[in-house]
N, CA, C and O atoms as a Tinker XYZ file with bonds, in Angstrom:
   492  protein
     1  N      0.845000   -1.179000    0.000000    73     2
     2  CA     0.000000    0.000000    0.000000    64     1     3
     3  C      0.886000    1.237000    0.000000    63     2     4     5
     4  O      1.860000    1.329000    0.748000    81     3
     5  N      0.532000    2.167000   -0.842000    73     3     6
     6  CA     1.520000    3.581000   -0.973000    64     5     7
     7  C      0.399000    4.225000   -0.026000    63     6     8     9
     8  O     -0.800000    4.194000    0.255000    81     7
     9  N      1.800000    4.914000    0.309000    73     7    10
    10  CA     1.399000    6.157000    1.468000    64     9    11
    11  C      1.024000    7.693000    1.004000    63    10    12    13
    12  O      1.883000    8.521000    1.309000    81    11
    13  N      0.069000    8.107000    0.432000    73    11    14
    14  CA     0.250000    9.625000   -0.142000    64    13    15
    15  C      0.317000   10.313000    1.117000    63    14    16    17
    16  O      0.053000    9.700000    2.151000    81    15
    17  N      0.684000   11.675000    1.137000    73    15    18
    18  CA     0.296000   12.909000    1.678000    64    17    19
    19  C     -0.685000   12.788000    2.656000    63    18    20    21
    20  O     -0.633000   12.678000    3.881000    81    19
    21  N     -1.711000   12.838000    1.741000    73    19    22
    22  CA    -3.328000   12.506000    2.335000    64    21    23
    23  C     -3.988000   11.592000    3.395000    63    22    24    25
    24  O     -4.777000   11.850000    4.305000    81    23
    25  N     -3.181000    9.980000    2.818000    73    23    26
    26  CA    -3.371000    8.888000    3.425000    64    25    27
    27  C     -2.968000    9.185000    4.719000    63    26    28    29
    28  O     -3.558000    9.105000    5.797000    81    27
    29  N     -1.896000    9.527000    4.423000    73    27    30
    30  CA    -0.843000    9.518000    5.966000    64    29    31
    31  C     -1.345000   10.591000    7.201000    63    30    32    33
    32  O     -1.139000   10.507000    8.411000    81    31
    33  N     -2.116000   11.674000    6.390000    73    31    34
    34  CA    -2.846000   12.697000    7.152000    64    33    35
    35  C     -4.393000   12.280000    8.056000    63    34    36    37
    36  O     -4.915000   12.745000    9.069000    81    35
    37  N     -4.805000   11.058000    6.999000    73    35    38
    38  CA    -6.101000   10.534000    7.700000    64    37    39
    39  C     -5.644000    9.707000    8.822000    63    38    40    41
    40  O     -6.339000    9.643000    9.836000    81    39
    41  N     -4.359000    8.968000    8.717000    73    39    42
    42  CA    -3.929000    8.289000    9.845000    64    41    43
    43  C     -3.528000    9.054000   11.353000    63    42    44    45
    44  O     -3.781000    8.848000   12.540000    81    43
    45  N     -2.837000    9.944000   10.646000    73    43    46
    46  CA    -2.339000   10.785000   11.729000    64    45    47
    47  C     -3.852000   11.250000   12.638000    63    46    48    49
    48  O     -3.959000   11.015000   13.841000    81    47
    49  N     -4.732000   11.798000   11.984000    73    47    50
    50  CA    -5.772000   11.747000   12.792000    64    49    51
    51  C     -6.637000   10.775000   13.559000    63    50    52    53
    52  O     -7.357000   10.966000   14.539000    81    51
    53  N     -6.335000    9.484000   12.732000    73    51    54
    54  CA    -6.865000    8.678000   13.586000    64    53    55
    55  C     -5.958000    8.512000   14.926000    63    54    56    57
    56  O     -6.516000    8.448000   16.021000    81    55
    57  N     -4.669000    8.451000   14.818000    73    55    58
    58  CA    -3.507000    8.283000   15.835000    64    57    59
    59  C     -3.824000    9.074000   17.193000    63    58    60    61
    60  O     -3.588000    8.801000   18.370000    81    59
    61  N     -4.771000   10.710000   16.254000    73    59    62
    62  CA    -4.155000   11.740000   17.348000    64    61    63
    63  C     -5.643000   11.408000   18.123000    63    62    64    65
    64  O     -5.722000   11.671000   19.323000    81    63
    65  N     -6.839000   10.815000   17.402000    73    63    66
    66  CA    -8.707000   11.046000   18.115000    64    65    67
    67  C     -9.267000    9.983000   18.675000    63    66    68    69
    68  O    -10.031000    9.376000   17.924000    81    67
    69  N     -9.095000    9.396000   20.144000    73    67    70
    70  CA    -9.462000    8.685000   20.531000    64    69    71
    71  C    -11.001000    8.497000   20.902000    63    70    72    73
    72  O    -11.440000    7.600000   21.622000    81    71
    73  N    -11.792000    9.570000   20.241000    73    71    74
    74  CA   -13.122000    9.539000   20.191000    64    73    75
    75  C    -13.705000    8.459000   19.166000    63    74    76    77
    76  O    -14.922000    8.294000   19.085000    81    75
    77  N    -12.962000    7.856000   18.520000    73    75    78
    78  CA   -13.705000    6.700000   17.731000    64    77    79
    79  C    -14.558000    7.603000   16.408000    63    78    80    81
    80  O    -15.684000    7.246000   16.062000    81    79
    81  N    -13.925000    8.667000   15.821000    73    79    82
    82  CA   -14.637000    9.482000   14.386000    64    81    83
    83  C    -15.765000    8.595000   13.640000    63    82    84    85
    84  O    -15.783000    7.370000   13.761000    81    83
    85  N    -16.360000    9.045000   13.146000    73    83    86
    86  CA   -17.029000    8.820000   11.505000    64    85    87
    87  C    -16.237000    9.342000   10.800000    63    86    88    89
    88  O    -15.239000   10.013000   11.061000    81    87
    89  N    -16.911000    8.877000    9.406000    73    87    90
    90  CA   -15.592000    9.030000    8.284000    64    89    91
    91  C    -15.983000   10.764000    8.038000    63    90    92    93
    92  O    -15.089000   11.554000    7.736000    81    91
    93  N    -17.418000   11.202000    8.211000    73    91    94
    94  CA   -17.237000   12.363000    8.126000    64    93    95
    95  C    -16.127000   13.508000    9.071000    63    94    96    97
    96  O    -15.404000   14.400000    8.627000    81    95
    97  N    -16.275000   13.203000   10.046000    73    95    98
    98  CA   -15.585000   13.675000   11.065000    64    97    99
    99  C    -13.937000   13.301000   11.162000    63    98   100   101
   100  O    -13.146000   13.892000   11.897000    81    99
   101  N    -13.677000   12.442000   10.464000    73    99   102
   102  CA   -12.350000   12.340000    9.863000    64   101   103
   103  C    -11.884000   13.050000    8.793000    63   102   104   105
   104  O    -10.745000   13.497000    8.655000    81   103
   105  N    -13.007000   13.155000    7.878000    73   103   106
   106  CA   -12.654000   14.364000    6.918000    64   105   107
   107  C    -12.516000   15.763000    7.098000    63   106   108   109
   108  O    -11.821000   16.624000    6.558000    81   107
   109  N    -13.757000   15.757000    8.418000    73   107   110
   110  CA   -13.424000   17.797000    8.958000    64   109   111
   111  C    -11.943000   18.063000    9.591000    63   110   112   113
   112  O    -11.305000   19.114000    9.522000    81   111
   113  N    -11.520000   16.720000   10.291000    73   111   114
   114  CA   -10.042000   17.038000   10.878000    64   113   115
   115  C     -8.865000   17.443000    9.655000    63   114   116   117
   116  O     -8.104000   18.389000    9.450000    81   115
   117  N     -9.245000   15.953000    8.888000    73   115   118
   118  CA    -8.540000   15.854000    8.195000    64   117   119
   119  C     -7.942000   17.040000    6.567000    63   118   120   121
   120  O     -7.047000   16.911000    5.731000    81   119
   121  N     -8.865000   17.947000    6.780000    73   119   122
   122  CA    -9.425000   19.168000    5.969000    64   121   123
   123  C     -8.609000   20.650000    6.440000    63   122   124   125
   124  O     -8.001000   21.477000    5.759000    81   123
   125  N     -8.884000   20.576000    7.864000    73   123   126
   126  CA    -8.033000   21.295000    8.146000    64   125   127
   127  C     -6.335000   21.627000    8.075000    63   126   128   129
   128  O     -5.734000   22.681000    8.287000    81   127
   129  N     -5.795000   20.152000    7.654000    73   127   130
   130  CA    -4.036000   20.225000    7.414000    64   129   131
   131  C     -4.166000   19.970000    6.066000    63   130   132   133
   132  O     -3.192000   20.261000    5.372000    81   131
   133  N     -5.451000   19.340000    5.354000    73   131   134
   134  CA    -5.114000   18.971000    3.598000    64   133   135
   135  C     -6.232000   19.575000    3.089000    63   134   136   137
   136  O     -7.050000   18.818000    2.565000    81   135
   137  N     -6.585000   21.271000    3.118000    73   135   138
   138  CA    -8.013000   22.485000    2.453000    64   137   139
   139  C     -8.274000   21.506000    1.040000    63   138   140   141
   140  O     -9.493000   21.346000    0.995000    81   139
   141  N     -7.850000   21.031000    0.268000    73   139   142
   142  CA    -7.960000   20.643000   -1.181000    64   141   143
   143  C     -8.852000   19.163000   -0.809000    63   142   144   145
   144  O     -9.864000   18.816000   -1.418000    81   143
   145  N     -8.235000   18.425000    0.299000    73   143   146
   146  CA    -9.150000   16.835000    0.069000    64   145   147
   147  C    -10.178000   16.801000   -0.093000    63   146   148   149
   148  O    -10.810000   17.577000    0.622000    81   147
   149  N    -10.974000   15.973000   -1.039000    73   147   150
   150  CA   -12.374000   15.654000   -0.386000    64   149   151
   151  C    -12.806000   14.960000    0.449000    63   150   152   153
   152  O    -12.154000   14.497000    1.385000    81   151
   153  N    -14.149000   14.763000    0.199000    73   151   154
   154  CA   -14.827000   13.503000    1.240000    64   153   155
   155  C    -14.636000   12.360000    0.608000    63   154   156   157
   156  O    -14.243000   11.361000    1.211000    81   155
   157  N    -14.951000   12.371000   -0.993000    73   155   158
   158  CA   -14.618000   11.048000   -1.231000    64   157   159
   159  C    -13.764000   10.497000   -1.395000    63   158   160   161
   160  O    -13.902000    9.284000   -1.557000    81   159
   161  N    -12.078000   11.241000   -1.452000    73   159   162
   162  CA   -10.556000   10.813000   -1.247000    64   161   163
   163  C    -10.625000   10.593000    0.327000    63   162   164   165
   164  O     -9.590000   10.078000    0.750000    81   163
   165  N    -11.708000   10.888000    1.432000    73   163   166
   166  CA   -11.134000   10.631000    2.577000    64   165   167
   167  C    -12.237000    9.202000    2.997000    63   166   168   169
   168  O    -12.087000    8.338000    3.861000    81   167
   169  N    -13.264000    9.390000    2.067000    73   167   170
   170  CA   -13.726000    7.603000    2.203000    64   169   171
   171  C    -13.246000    6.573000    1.602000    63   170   172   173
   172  O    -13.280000    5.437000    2.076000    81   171
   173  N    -12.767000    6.873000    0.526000    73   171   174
   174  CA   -12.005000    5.528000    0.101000    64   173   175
   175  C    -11.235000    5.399000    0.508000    63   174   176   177
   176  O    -11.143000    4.313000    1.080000    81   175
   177  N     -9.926000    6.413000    0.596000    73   175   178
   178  CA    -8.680000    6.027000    2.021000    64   177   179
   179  C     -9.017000    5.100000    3.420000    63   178   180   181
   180  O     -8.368000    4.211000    3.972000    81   179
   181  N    -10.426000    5.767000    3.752000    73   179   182
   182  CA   -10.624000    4.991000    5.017000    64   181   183
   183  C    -10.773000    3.364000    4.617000    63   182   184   185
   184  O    -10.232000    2.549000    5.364000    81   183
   185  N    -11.313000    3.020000    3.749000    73   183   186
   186  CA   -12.228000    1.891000    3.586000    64   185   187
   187  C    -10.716000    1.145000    2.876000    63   186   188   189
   188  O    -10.701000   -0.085000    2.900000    81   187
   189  N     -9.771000    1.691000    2.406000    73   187   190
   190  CA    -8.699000    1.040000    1.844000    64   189   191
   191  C     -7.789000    0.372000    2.809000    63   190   192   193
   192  O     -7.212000   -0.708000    2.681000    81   191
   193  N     -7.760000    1.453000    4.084000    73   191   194
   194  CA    -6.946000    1.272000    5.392000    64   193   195
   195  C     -8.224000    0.311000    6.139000    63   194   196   197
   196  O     -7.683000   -0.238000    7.098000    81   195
   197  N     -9.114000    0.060000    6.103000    73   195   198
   198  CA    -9.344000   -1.007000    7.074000    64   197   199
   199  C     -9.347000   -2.241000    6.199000    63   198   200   201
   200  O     -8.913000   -3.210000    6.822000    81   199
   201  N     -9.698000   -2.516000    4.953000    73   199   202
   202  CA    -9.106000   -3.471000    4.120000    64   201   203
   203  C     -7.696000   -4.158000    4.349000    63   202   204   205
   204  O     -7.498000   -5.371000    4.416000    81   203
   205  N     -6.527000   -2.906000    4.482000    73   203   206
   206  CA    -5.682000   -3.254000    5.073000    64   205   207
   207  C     -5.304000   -4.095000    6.534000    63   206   208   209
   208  O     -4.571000   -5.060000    6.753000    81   207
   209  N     -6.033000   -3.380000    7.277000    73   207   210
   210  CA    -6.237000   -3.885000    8.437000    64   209   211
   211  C     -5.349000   -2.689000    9.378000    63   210   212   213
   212  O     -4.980000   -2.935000   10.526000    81   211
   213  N     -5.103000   -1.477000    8.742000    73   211   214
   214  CA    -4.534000   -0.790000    9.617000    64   213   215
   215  C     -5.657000    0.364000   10.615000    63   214   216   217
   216  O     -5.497000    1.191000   11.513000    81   215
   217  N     -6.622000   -0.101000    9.944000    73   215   218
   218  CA    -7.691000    0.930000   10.336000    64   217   219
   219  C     -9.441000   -0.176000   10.954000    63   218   220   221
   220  O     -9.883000   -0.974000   10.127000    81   219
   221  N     -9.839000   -0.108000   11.701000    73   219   222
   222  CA   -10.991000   -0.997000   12.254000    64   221   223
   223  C    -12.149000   -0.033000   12.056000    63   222   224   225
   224  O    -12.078000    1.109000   12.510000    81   223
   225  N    -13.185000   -0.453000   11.406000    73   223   226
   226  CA   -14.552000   -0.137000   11.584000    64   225   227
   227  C    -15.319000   -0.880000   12.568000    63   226   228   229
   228  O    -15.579000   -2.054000   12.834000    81   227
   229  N    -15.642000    0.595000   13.111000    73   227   230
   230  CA   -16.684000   -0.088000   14.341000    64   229   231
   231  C    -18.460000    0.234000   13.991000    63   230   232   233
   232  O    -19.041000    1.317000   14.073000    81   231
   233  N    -18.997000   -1.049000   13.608000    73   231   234
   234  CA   -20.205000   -0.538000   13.628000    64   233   235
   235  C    -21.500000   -0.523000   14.791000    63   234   236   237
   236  O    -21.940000   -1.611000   15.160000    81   235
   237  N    -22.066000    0.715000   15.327000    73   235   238
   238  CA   -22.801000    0.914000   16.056000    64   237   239
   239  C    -24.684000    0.145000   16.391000    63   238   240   241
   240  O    -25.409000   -0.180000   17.331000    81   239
   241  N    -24.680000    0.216000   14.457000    73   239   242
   242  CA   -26.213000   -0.334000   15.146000    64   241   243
   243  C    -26.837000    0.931000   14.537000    63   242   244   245
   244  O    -28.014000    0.802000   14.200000    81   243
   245  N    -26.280000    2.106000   14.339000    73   243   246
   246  CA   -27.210000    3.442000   13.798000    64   245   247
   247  C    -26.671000    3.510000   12.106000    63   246   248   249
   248  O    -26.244000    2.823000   11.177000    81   247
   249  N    -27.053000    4.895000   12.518000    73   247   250
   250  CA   -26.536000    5.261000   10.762000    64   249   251
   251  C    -25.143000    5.340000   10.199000    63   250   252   253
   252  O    -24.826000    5.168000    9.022000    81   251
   253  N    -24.298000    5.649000   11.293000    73   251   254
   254  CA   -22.970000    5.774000   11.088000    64   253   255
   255  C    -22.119000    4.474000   11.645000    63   254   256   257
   256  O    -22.311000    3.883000   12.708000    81   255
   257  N    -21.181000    4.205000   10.694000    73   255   258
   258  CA   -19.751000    3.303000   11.374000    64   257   259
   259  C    -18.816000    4.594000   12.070000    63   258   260   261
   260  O    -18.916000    5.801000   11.853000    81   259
   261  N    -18.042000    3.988000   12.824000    73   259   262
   262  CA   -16.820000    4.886000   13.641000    64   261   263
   263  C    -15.542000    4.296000   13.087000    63   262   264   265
   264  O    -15.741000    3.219000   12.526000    81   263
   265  N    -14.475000    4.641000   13.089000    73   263   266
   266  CA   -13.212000    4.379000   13.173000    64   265   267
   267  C    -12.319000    4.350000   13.885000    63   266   268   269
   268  O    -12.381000    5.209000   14.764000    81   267
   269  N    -11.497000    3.742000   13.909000    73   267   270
   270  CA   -10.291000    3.275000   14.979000    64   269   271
   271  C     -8.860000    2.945000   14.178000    63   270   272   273
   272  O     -8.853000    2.075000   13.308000    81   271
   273  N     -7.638000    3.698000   14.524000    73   271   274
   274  CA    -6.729000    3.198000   14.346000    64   273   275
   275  C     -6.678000    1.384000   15.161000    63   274   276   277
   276  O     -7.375000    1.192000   16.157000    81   275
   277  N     -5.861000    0.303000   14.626000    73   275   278
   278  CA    -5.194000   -0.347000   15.315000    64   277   279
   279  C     -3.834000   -0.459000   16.103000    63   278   280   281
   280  O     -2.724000   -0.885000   15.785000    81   279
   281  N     -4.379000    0.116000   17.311000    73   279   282
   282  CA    -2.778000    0.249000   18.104000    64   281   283
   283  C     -2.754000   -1.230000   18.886000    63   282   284   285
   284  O     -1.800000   -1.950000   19.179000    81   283
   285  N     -3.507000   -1.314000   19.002000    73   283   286
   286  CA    -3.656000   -2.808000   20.832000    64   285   287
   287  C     -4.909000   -3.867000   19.756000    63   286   288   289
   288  O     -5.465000   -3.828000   18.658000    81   287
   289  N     -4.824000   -4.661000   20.888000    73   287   290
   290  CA    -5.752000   -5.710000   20.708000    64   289   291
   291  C     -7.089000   -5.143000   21.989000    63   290   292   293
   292  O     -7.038000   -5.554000   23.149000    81   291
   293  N     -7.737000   -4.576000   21.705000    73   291   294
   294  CA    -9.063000   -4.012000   22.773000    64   293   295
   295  C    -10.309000   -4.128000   21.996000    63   294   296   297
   296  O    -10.373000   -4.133000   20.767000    81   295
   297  N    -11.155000   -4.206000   22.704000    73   295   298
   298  CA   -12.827000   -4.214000   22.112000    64   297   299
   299  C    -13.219000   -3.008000   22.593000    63   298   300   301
   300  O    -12.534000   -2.163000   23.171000    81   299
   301  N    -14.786000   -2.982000   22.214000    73   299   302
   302  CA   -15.277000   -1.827000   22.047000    64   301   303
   303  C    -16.822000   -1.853000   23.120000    63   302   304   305
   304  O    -17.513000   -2.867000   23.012000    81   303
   305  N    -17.106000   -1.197000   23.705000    73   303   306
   306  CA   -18.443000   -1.009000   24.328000    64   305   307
   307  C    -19.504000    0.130000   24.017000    63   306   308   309
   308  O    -19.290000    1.310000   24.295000    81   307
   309  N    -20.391000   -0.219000   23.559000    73   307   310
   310  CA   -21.528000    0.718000   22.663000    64   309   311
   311  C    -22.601000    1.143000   23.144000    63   310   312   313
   312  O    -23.586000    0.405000   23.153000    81   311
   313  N    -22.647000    2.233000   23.573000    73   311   314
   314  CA   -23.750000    3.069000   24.505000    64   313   315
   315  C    -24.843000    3.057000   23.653000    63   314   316   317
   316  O    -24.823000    3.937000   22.793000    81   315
   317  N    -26.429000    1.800000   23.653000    73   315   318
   318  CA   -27.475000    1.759000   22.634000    64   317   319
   319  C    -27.873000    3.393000   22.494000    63   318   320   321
   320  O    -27.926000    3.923000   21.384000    81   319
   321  N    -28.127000    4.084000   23.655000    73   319   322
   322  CA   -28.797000    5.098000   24.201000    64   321   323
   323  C    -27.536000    5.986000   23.267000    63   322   324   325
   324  O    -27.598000    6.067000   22.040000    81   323
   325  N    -26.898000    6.344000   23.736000    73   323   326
   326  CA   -26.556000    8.077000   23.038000    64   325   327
   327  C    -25.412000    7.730000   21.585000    63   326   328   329
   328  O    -25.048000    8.445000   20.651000    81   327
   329  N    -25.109000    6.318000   21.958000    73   327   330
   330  CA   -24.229000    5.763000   20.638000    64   329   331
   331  C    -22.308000    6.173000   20.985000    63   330   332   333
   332  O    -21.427000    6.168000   20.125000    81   331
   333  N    -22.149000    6.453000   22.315000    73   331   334
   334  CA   -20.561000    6.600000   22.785000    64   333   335
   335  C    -19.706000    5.580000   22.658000    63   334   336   337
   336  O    -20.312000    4.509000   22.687000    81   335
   337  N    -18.665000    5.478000   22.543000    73   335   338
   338  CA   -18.217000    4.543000   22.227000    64   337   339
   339  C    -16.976000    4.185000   23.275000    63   338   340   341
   340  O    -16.137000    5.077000   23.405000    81   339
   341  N    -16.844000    3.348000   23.793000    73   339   342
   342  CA   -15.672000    2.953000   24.422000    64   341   343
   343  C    -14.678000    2.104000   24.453000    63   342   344   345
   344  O    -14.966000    1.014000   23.957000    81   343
   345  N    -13.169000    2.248000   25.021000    73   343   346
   346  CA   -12.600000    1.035000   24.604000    64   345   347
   347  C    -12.587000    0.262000   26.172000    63   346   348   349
   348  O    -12.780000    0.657000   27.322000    81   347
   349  N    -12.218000   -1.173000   25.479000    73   347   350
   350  CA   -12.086000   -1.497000   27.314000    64   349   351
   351  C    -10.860000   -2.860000   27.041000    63   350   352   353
   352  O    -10.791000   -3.360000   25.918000    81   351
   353  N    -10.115000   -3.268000   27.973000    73   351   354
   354  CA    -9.108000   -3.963000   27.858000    64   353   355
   355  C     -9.960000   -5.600000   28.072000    63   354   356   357
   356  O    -10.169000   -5.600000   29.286000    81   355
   357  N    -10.420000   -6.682000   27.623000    73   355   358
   358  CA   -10.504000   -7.823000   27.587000    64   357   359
   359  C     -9.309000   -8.684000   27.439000    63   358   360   361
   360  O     -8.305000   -8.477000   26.757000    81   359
   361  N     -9.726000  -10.127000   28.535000    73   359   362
   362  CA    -9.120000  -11.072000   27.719000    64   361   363
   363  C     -9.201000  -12.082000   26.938000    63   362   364   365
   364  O     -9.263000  -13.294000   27.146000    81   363
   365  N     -9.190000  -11.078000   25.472000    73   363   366
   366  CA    -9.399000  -11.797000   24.316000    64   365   367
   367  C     -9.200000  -13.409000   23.958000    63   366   368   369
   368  O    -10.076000  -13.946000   23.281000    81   367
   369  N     -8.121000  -14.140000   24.380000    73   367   370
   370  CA    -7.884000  -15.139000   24.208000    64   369   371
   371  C     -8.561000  -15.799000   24.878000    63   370   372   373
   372  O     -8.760000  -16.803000   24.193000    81   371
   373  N     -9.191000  -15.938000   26.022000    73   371   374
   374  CA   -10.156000  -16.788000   26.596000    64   373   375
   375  C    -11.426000  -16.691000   25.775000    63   374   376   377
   376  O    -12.178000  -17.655000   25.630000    81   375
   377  N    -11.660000  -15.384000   25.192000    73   375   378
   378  CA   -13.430000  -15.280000   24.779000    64   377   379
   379  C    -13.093000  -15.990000   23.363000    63   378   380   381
   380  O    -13.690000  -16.924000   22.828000    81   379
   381  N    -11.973000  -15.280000   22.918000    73   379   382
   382  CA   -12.024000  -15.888000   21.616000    64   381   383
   383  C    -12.324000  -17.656000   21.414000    63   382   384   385
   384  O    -13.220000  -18.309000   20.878000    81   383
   385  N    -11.143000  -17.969000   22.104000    73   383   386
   386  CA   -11.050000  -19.134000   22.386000    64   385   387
   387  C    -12.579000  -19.965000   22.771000    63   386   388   389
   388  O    -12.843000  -21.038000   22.227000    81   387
   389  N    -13.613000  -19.251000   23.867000    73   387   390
   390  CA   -14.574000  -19.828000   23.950000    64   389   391
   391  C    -15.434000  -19.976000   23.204000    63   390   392   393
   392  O    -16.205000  -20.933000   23.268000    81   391
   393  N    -15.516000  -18.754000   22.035000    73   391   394
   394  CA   -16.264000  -18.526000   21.300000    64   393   395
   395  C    -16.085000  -19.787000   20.044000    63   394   396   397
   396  O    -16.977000  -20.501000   19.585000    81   395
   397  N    -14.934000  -19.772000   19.766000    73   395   398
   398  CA   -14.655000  -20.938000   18.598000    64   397   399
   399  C    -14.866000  -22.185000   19.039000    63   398   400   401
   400  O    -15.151000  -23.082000   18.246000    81   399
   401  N    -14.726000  -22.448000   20.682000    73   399   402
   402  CA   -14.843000  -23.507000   20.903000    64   401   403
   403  C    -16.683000  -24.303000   20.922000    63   402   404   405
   404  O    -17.035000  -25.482000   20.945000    81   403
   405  N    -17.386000  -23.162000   20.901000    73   403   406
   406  CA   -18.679000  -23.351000   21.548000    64   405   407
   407  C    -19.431000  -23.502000   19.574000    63   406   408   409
   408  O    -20.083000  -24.458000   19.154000    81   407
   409  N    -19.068000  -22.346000   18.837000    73   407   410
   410  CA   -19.310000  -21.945000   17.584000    64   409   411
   411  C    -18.604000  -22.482000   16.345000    63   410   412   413
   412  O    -19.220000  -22.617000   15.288000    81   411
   413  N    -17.271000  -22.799000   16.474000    73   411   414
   414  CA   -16.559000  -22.752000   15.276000    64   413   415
   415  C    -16.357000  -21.432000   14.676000    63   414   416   417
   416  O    -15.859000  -21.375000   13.552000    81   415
   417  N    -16.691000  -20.355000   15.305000    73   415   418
   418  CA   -16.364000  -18.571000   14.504000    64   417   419
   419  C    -14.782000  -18.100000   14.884000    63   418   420   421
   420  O    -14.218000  -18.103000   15.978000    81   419
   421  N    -14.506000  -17.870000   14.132000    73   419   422
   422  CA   -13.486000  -17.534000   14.668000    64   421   423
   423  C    -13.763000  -15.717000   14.378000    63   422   424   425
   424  O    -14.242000  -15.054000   13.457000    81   423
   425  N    -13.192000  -15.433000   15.660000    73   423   426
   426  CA   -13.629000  -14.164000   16.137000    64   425   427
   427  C    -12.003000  -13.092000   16.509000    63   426   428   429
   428  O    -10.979000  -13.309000   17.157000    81   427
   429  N    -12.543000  -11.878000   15.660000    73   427   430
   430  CA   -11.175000  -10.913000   16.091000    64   429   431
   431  C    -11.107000   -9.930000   16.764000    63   430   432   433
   432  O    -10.098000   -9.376000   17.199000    81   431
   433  N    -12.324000   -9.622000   16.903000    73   431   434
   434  CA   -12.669000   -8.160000   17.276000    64   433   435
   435  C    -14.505000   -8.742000   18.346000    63   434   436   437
   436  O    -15.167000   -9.763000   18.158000    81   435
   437  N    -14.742000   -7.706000   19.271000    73   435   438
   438  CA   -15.755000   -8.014000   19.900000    64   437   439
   439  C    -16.248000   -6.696000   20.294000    63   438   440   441
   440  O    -15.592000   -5.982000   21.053000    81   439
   441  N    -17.617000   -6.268000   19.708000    73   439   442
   442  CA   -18.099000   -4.943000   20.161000    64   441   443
   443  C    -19.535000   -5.463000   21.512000    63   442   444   445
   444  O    -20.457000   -6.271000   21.391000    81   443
   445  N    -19.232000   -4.787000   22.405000    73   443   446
   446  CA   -20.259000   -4.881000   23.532000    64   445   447
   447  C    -21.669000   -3.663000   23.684000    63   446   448   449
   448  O    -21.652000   -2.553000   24.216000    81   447
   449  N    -22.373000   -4.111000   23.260000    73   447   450
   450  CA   -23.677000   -2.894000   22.964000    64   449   451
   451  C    -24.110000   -3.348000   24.458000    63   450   452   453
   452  O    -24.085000   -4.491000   24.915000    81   451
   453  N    -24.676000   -1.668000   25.357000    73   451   454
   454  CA   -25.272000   -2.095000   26.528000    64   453   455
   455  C    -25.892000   -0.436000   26.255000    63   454   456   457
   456  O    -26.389000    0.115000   25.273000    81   455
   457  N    -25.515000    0.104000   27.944000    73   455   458
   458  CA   -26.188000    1.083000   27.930000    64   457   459
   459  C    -24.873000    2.028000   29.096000    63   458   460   461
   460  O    -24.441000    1.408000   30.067000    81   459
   461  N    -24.414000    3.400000   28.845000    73   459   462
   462  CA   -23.386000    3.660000   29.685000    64   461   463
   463  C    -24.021000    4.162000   30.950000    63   462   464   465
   464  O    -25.238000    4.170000   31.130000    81   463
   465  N    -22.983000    4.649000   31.956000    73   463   466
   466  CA   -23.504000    5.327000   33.102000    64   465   467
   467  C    -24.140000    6.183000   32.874000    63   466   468   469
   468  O    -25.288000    6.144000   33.316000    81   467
   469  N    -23.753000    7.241000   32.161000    73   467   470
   470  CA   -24.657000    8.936000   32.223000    64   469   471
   471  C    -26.286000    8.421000   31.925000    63   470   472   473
   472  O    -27.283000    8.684000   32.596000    81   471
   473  N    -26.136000    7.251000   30.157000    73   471   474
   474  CA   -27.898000    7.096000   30.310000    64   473   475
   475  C    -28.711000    6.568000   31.354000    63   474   476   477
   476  O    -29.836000    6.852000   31.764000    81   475
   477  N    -27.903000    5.776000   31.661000    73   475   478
   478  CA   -28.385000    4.711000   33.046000    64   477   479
   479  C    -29.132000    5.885000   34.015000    63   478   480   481
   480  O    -30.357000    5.976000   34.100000    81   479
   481  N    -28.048000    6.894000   34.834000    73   479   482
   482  CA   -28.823000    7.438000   35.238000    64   481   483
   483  C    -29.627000    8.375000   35.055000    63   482   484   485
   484  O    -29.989000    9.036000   36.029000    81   483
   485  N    -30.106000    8.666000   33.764000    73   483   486
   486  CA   -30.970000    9.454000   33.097000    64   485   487
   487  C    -32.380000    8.835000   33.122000    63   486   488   489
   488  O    -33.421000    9.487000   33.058000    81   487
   489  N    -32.283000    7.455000   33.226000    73   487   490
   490  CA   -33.676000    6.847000   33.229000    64   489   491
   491  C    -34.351000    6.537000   34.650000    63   490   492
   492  O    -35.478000    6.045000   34.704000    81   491
C-alpha cells in the first residue's frame, strides 16, 4: 500500500482522536491540514486502510460506522442510548477461544452494545 500525503494525514488523525470518528468527522479534521481533500478521497482512504487492516470499523447499530486506528488488541463497548463509544481492555484469548470452541467462529474483534452510566442514570 503507498502512502500519499493525504493517506498519511487521515492516519495521523486517527492516531491523534481517541473519540472513535465517523468518516465524516475524519474528513473535517482531516481538511483542516489537507483544504484541497475531499470527502470522497477521505472515504475511500478509510475503507482502503481497514481493508488493510490498519484501520478498524466499528459498527454501532445506527446510521454511522466509527473508526479506529489499530494500536492494541481491545474491544469496544456501545452506549445503545446516546451511541458513545468505548474502549475497554478484555481477555481476548479466553473469549475468543470460547467462542470458537462453543461456535466454530473464529472471532477478532468483539463490540459490547449495553447502555453507559450517564444514560443509566438518566432513566
Amino acid at each position: 500500500m503507498n502512502f500519499s500525503k493525504q493517506r498519511e494525514s487521515i492516519i495521523n488523525v486517527l492516531q491523534c482522536n481517541y473519540e472513535h470518528p465517523t468518516a465524516y468527522r475524519v474528513y473535517e479534521l482531516v481538511k483542516r491540514v489537507e483544504p484541497t481533500i475531499s470527502k470522497s478521497t477521505v472515504y475511500r482512504n478509510l475503507e482502503q486502510l481497514v481493508e488493510a487492516g490498519l484501520v478498524r470499523k466499528i459498527s454501532t447499530g445506527g446510521n454511522f460506522e466509527h473508526y479506529d486506528i489499530v494500536r492494541d488488541s481491545h474491544s469496544h463497548l456501545v452506549c445503545k442510548c446516546c451511541g458513545n463509544i468505548f474502549d475497554v481492555d478484555l481477555n481476548m484469548d479466553s473469549i475468543v477461544n470460547s467462542i470458537k470452541n462453543q461456535t466454530e467462529f473464529i472471532c477478532n474483534e468483539i463490540v459490547v452494545m449495553g447502555i453507559c452510566k450517564d444514560c443509566d442514570k438518566e432513566k
